[in-house]
Amino acid sequence: MAKHATPLLDQLESGPWPSFVSDIKQEAASRAKNEKGIDYQIPVDACEDLLGVMELSYVHKRTHWKHGGIVGVFGYGGGVIGRYCDQPEMFPGVAHFHTIRVNQPGGKFYTTEYLRQLCDLWELRGSGLTNMHGSTGDIVFIGTTTPQLEEIFFELTHNLNQDLGGSGSNLRTPSDCIGEARCEYACYDTQALCYALTMEYQDELHRPAFPYKFKFKFDGCPNCCVASIARSDMSFIGVWKDAIKIDQKAVQAYIGGELKPNAGAHAGRDWGKFDIQKEVLDLCPTKCMWMEGGKLVIDDKECNHCMHCINVMPRALRIGDDRGLAILVGAKAPILDGAQMGSLLVPFIKVEDPYDEIKEVIENIWDWWMEEGKNRERLGELIKRQGFQKLLEVTGIDPMPQHVQEPRHNPYIFWKEEEVPGGWQRDIKEFRKYHQR
Amino acid sequence: MAFISSGYNPDKPMEDRITDIGPRHYEEFYPPVIKANKGKWLYHEILEPGVYVHVSETGDEVYTVRTGGARLMTVTHIREICEIADKYCDGYVRFTTRNNIEFMTPSKETAYALKADLESRKFAGGSFKFPVGGTGAGITNIVHTQGWIHCHTPATDASGPVKATMDVLFDDFKNMRLPAHLRVSLACCLNMCGAVHCSDIAILGYHRKPPILDHEYLDKMCEIPLAVAACPTAAIRPSKVEYEGKTYNSVAVKQDRCMFCGNCYTMCPSMPLADTEGDGIVLMVGGKVSNRISRPTFSKVVVAFIPNETPRWPTTTATIKRIVDVYAANAKKYERLGEWAERIGWERFFEKCELPFTHHLIDDFRDPAYYTWRHTTQFKF
């Protein structure tokens, strides 16, 4: 018997998509039954009370969580999001309902053994409710009490060899696309770089030392499956520099219809017979492809590696062998100055363990932003405030046309004094010798 | 409920403390076929909605079955995922960047047996536990946020609208009939945690009333300069306020400059703004993150307000369904929703999707707003 009536939420149990309400109800029932005889460390009816407070929110159409909440574990300045219900008498099971961020493994690959260890820990010491996963990448444990935080952290680190993720004004938990683990487009090992930088910058991740939050994301190619270009202050996107590799026999197999375009992604509808002219050559953004004597030709110098032709004919076209990544910086959501996507800073950099060149770019940017960034100013906003030129200066990167979509159209151009012959210190008397008042 | 110690000693908190060990190493969790073929993949194929094969230069194959996940899930559900992974995949499983679940196996037969098993599992209320799909030119999972389940600043819920929307778009999760893949995201406030600013269709929680000022407590609870600096339109200034016969250090909000972003509340607990009738949903369209053909783009606001209609948000889901169907009927193959809208012109987009164009959709935020107006005689009647 449910503790609270939830007539509105009950309506979200029907329909085909997996119902979070049904799932929470099954967890509530499992806790009430407690077949394993667990000595639950937070209220047994936490899930019931969560449904209760949600139902009240569905009636009021307002949240019932109090503002903020500052909790954590000793040694760290982040990793736990404190939360308290604003109706603790009605819903004591969720009076405390803190979230713990647990740093996920690269590519979000798991063994069931490990997932079960997490479940056992969280069932005992938390609500049994999770997010798989948070937008930034973390495994998210939703709902526990303050006294359990250190206990959970102790078990995570001692028994599971597992650390917390980031929160606050620091380096947040980095995340990656599946990369070379299961994708033929990957231009570098996203998991290796993501892991190496996460480990290198553990201090920056656990102890907030920045003006505001800072995120890394690692995409293996410009398809951007982890959306680094939109969702990370520093976006690492794989690219290649040399020629796209063409298998002319496979090209013919696409033209002949033996191979399905785009690996069969459009199979749900009849789009007619594959037309290489219409579907590939004419859609190439730089028009650098053509057919010559029945063969596909690519003028690779003019290719901007958008991935379209490779995406359409994955068995005929492959990424080049001279591989690396591009670094784009400054992406953020709208608050405060407006949304930004990453802006190209480094067009190409080799990805070689121990990644010293990449770390140098990161650390140069941090040195600048940590000193100059205002309180709660994202990197993208600092770049807008002080100028892209300043970013180039602090990273020691020479300006190049690739840095802009287009040159400026206003002529309000700053010059440095040393760039101008004679400098800026001038005498009006000297000027007046030749120009009467 | 008896307290069970983990071994942590609260009297000596720093003793025996382990820190800075980071995540577990990814290689511990790779299925053997992934470990053996990493970096050697030659090509892939989508065999049917939700089922992939990747073929390696070694000749090895890995079949992947992708299933929808509610993201918000319980340990009971995760254990069921584990049970399935043990039965078919030697105890390996992964999650995608859009919170779907992927089961991998080197055997095609196993993959199809697995698929049949996944689709047979239902929750007590009747919804699928593991619907297979989310691949190719269709609609996959909705990247979303906390909503009323856990956050203090939302203007709408997350899990509820997502469930309601995915129920309406379910056929396109199971099919690949669209011109290109279509990404839907939701954020319950304009902090836009997640991908709302860069999605084909985005659902955004929005307020329409200025904050209520808790003068009696404001100076005690808030760092006033931070609240002042939190406002993108400079609507907030420090102020001495008379309230119930007493004078308090507080703030004043110029209501006609407030556009209800809620960022001051993020910084100051004494400025709540949530409201039953005021809050609701903004719809945005036309964003993308990939660099395929065209550059990545931001999503644009096309519906300024839809009320929060608990528990199923019917106006929101019907509007989204209409946009999807008009896009599906009109766009060219490979054309993302934003590319289509740009090609036909936004005036045509509004006409075809039968969306009213209101003044709220015209940008008025600082200098860049100018670049969104039309500086040409090129337009369609």
mmCIF file of N, CA, C and O in Angstrom, chain A residues 310-358:
data_model
loop_
_atom_site.group_PDB
_atom_site.id
_atom_site.type_symbol
_atom_site.label_atom_id
_atom_site.label_comp_id
_atom_site.label_asym_id
_atom_site.label_seq_id
_atom_site.Cartn_x
_atom_site.Cartn_y
_atom_site.Cartn_z
ATOM 1 N N ILE A 310 32.082 10.508 -45.335
ATOM 2 C CA ILE A 310 32.478 9.314 -44.570
ATOM 3 C C ILE A 310 31.256 8.721 -43.876
ATOM 4 O O ILE A 310 31.054 7.508 -43.860
ATOM 5 N N ASN A 311 30.414 9.606 -43.325
ATOM 6 C CA ASN A 311 29.193 9.122 -42.675
ATOM 7 C C ASN A 311 28.283 8.390 -43.660
ATOM 8 O O ASN A 311 27.629 7.410 -43.302
ATOM 9 N N VAL A 312 28.212 8.886 -44.898
ATOM 10 C CA VAL A 312 27.311 8.280 -45.878
ATOM 11 C C VAL A 312 27.884 6.961 -46.403
ATOM 12 O O VAL A 312 27.155 6.003 -46.645
ATOM 13 N N MET A 313 29.215 6.903 -46.586
ATOM 14 C CA MET A 313 29.825 5.702 -47.164
ATOM 15 C C MET A 313 30.947 5.167 -46.262
ATOM 16 O O MET A 313 32.131 5.175 -46.634
ATOM 17 N N PRO A 314 30.570 4.698 -45.073
ATOM 18 C CA PRO A 314 31.605 4.303 -44.102
ATOM 19 C C PRO A 314 32.488 3.145 -44.574
ATOM 20 O O PRO A 314 33.610 3.002 -44.106
ATOM 21 N N ARG A 315 31.986 2.342 -45.505
ATOM 22 C CA ARG A 315 32.813 1.213 -45.955
ATOM 23 C C ARG A 315 33.728 1.601 -47.105
ATOM 24 O O ARG A 315 34.637 0.845 -47.455
ATOM 25 N N ALA A 316 33.486 2.759 -47.711
ATOM 26 C CA ALA A 316 34.315 3.184 -48.840
ATOM 27 C C ALA A 316 35.307 4.268 -48.452
ATOM 28 O O ALA A 316 36.383 4.385 -49.045
ATOM 29 N N LEU A 317 34.969 5.063 -47.467
ATOM 30 C CA LEU A 317 35.793 6.215 -47.111
ATOM 31 C C LEU A 317 36.219 6.129 -45.650
ATOM 32 O O LEU A 317 35.409 5.834 -44.771
ATOM 33 N N ARG A 318 37.493 6.375 -45.434
ATOM 34 C CA ARG A 318 38.011 6.298 -44.067
ATOM 35 C C ARG A 318 38.816 7.545 -43.747
ATOM 36 O O ARG A 318 39.386 8.186 -44.633
ATOM 37 N N ILE A 319 38.845 7.870 -42.456
ATOM 38 C CA ILE A 319 39.638 9.019 -42.018
ATOM 39 C C ILE A 319 41.107 8.802 -42.398
ATOM 40 O O ILE A 319 41.547 7.675 -42.549
ATOM 41 N N GLY A 320 41.845 9.898 -42.522
ATOM 42 C CA GLY A 320 43.258 9.822 -42.875
ATOM 43 C C GLY A 320 44.104 9.219 -41.762
ATOM 44 O O GLY A 320 43.605 8.886 -40.681
ATOM 45 N N ASP A 321 45.413 9.101 -42.027
ATOM 46 C CA ASP A 321 46.314 8.473 -41.056
ATOM 47 C C ASP A 321 47.101 9.476 -40.211
ATOM 48 O O ASP A 321 47.662 9.115 -39.184
ATOM 49 N N ASP A 322 47.159 10.730 -40.688
ATOM 50 C CA ASP A 322 47.863 11.751 -39.910
ATOM 51 C C ASP A 322 46.831 12.387 -38.973
ATOM 52 O O ASP A 322 46.159 13.347 -39.322
ATOM 53 N N ARG A 323 46.710 11.791 -37.786
ATOM 54 C CA ARG A 323 45.593 12.130 -36.905
ATOM 55 C C ARG A 323 46.003 12.955 -35.698
ATOM 56 O O ARG A 323 47.125 12.853 -35.218
ATOM 57 N N GLY A 324 45.064 13.720 -35.220
ATOM 58 C CA GLY A 324 45.294 14.516 -34.021
ATOM 59 C C GLY A 324 43.975 15.067 -33.548
ATOM 60 O O GLY A 324 42.925 14.472 -33.799
ATOM 61 N N LEU A 325 44.025 16.219 -32.904
ATOM 62 C CA LEU A 325 42.767 16.832 -32.483
ATOM 63 C C LEU A 325 42.858 18.344 -32.590
ATOM 64 O O LEU A 325 43.941 18.930 -32.635
ATOM 65 N N ALA A 326 41.680 18.947 -32.662
ATOM 66 C CA ALA A 326 41.550 20.395 -32.617
ATOM 67 C C ALA A 326 41.049 20.769 -31.226
ATOM 68 O O ALA A 326 40.303 20.009 -30.607
ATOM 69 N N ILE A 327 41.490 21.923 -30.739
ATOM 70 C CA ILE A 327 40.997 22.407 -29.442
ATOM 71 C C ILE A 327 40.144 23.644 -29.679
ATOM 72 O O ILE A 327 40.586 24.605 -30.317
ATOM 73 N N LEU A 328 38.915 23.588 -29.177
ATOM 74 C CA LEU A 328 38.015 24.738 -29.240
ATOM 75 C C LEU A 328 37.686 25.140 -27.810
ATOM 76 O O LEU A 328 37.564 24.269 -26.934
ATOM 77 N N VAL A 329 37.528 26.416 -27.578
ATOM 78 C CA VAL A 329 37.356 26.870 -26.197
ATOM 79 C C VAL A 329 36.167 27.808 -26.032
ATOM 80 O O VAL A 329 35.765 28.494 -26.971
ATOM 81 N N GLY A 330 35.612 27.796 -24.818
ATOM 82 C CA GLY A 330 34.659 28.839 -24.421
ATOM 83 C C GLY A 330 33.189 28.477 -24.467
ATOM 84 O O GLY A 330 32.342 29.328 -24.202
ATOM 85 N N ALA A 331 32.837 27.220 -24.807
ATOM 86 C CA ALA A 331 31.411 26.895 -24.875
ATOM 87 C C ALA A 331 30.764 27.055 -23.503
ATOM 88 O O ALA A 331 31.390 26.820 -22.473
ATOM 89 N N LYS A 332 29.504 27.455 -23.514
ATOM 90 C CA LYS A 332 28.754 27.644 -22.268
ATOM 91 C C LYS A 332 27.281 27.855 -22.583
ATOM 92 O O LYS A 332 26.917 28.178 -23.706
ATOM 93 N N ALA A 333 26.445 27.667 -21.569
ATOM 94 C CA ALA A 333 25.011 27.955 -21.666
ATOM 95 C C ALA A 333 24.797 29.473 -21.536
ATOM 96 O O ALA A 333 25.756 30.205 -21.304
ATOM 97 N N PRO A 334 23.560 29.964 -21.689
ATOM 98 C CA PRO A 334 23.333 31.415 -21.801
ATOM 99 C C PRO A 334 23.775 32.285 -20.623
ATOM 100 O O PRO A 334 24.292 33.374 -20.832
ATOM 101 N N ILE A 335 23.519 31.866 -19.403
ATOM 102 C CA ILE A 335 23.870 32.712 -18.259
ATOM 103 C C ILE A 335 25.380 32.937 -18.255
ATOM 104 O O ILE A 335 26.123 31.973 -18.302
ATOM 105 N N LEU A 336 25.898 34.169 -18.300
ATOM 106 C CA LEU A 336 25.169 35.414 -18.141
ATOM 107 C C LEU A 336 25.018 36.157 -19.483
ATOM 108 O O LEU A 336 24.016 36.797 -19.737
ATOM 109 N N ASP A 337 26.052 36.027 -20.303
ATOM 110 C CA ASP A 337 26.194 36.887 -21.480
ATOM 111 C C ASP A 337 25.569 36.337 -22.740
ATOM 112 O O ASP A 337 25.679 36.936 -23.795
ATOM 113 N N GLY A 338 25.024 35.139 -22.688
ATOM 114 C CA GLY A 338 24.536 34.470 -23.890
ATOM 115 C C GLY A 338 25.303 33.183 -24.121
ATOM 116 O O GLY A 338 26.444 33.040 -23.686
ATOM 117 N N ALA A 339 24.639 32.246 -24.822
ATOM 118 C CA ALA A 339 25.252 30.941 -25.059
ATOM 119 C C ALA A 339 26.439 31.074 -26.003
ATOM 120 O O ALA A 339 26.488 31.964 -26.840
ATOM 121 N N GLN A 340 27.415 30.197 -25.834
ATOM 122 C CA GLN A 340 28.550 30.137 -26.749
ATOM 123 C C GLN A 340 28.852 28.690 -27.109
ATOM 124 O O GLN A 340 28.710 27.792 -26.277
ATOM 125 N N MET A 341 29.293 28.498 -28.355
ATOM 126 C CA MET A 341 29.902 27.240 -28.759
ATOM 127 C C MET A 341 31.413 27.434 -28.645
ATOM 128 O O MET A 341 31.901 28.564 -28.610
ATOM 129 N N GLY A 342 32.143 26.343 -28.692
ATOM 130 C CA GLY A 342 33.590 26.447 -28.664
ATOM 131 C C GLY A 342 34.106 27.197 -29.885
ATOM 132 O O GLY A 342 33.588 27.036 -30.985
ATOM 133 N N SER A 343 35.144 28.036 -29.674
ATOM 134 C CA SER A 343 35.804 28.733 -30.785
ATOM 135 C C SER A 343 37.155 28.069 -31.024
ATOM 136 O O SER A 343 37.880 27.758 -30.070
ATOM 137 N N LEU A 344 37.492 27.916 -32.292
ATOM 138 C CA LEU A 344 38.717 27.199 -32.650
ATOM 139 C C LEU A 344 39.955 27.949 -32.156
ATOM 140 O O LEU A 344 40.153 29.115 -32.482
ATOM 141 N N LEU A 345 40.764 27.262 -31.368
ATOM 142 C CA LEU A 345 42.008 27.848 -30.872
ATOM 143 C C LEU A 345 43.219 27.136 -31.467
ATOM 144 O O LEU A 345 44.141 27.775 -31.958
ATOM 145 N N VAL A 346 43.212 25.792 -31.408
ATOM 146 C CA VAL A 346 44.329 25.003 -31.956
ATOM 147 C C VAL A 346 43.766 24.107 -33.059
ATOM 148 O O VAL A 346 43.012 23.182 -32.770
ATOM 149 N N PRO A 347 44.108 24.375 -34.323
ATOM 150 C CA PRO A 347 43.522 23.566 -35.399
ATOM 151 C C PRO A 347 43.983 22.111 -35.391
ATOM 152 O O PRO A 347 43.228 21.225 -35.761
ATOM 153 N N PHE A 348 45.225 21.878 -34.957
ATOM 154 C CA PHE A 348 45.723 20.502 -34.998
ATOM 155 C C PHE A 348 46.836 20.323 -33.987
ATOM 156 O O PHE A 348 47.748 21.135 -33.887
ATOM 157 N N ILE A 349 46.723 19.265 -33.223
ATOM 158 C CA ILE A 349 47.771 18.943 -32.263
ATOM 159 C C ILE A 349 47.836 17.425 -32.184
ATOM 160 O O ILE A 349 46.804 16.748 -32.208
ATOM 161 N N LYS A 350 49.027 16.875 -32.142
ATOM 162 C CA LYS A 350 49.192 15.421 -32.057
ATOM 163 C C LYS A 350 48.739 14.932 -30.679
ATOM 164 O O LYS A 350 48.879 15.654 -29.682
ATOM 165 N N VAL A 351 48.232 13.723 -30.626
ATOM 166 C CA VAL A 351 47.773 13.181 -29.348
ATOM 167 C C VAL A 351 48.708 12.048 -28.943
ATOM 168 O O VAL A 351 48.561 10.913 -29.377
ATOM 169 N N GLU A 352 49.715 12.410 -28.158
ATOM 170 C CA GLU A 352 50.732 11.420 -27.799
ATOM 171 C C GLU A 352 50.986 11.451 -26.303
ATOM 172 O O GLU A 352 51.299 12.503 -25.745
ATOM 173 N N ASP A 353 50.828 10.301 -25.682
ATOM 174 C CA ASP A 353 51.131 10.155 -24.269
ATOM 175 C C ASP A 353 52.565 10.655 -24.025
ATOM 176 O O ASP A 353 53.440 10.286 -24.792
ATOM 177 N N PRO A 354 52.864 11.480 -23.023
ATOM 178 C CA PRO A 354 52.016 11.948 -21.915
ATOM 179 C C PRO A 354 51.275 13.256 -22.195
ATOM 180 O O PRO A 354 50.972 13.969 -21.241
ATOM 181 N N TYR A 355 51.018 13.569 -23.419
ATOM 182 C CA TYR A 355 50.144 14.696 -23.769
ATOM 183 C C TYR A 355 50.652 16.059 -23.292
ATOM 184 O O TYR A 355 49.875 16.942 -22.921
ATOM 185 N N ASP A 356 51.970 16.239 -23.287
ATOM 186 C CA ASP A 356 52.532 17.491 -22.745
ATOM 187 C C ASP A 356 52.077 18.732 -23.497
ATOM 188 O O ASP A 356 51.816 19.770 -22.902
ATOM 189 N N GLU A 357 52.003 18.616 -24.814
ATOM 190 C CA GLU A 357 51.592 19.781 -25.617
ATOM 191 C C GLU A 357 50.177 20.218 -25.274
ATOM 192 O O GLU A 357 49.873 21.409 -25.198
ATOM 193 N N ILE A 358 49.295 19.234 -25.083
ATOM 194 C CA ILE A 358 47.900 19.536 -24.749
ATOM 195 C C ILE A 358 47.819 20.147 -23.355
ATOM 196 O O ILE A 358 47.128 21.142 -23.128
#
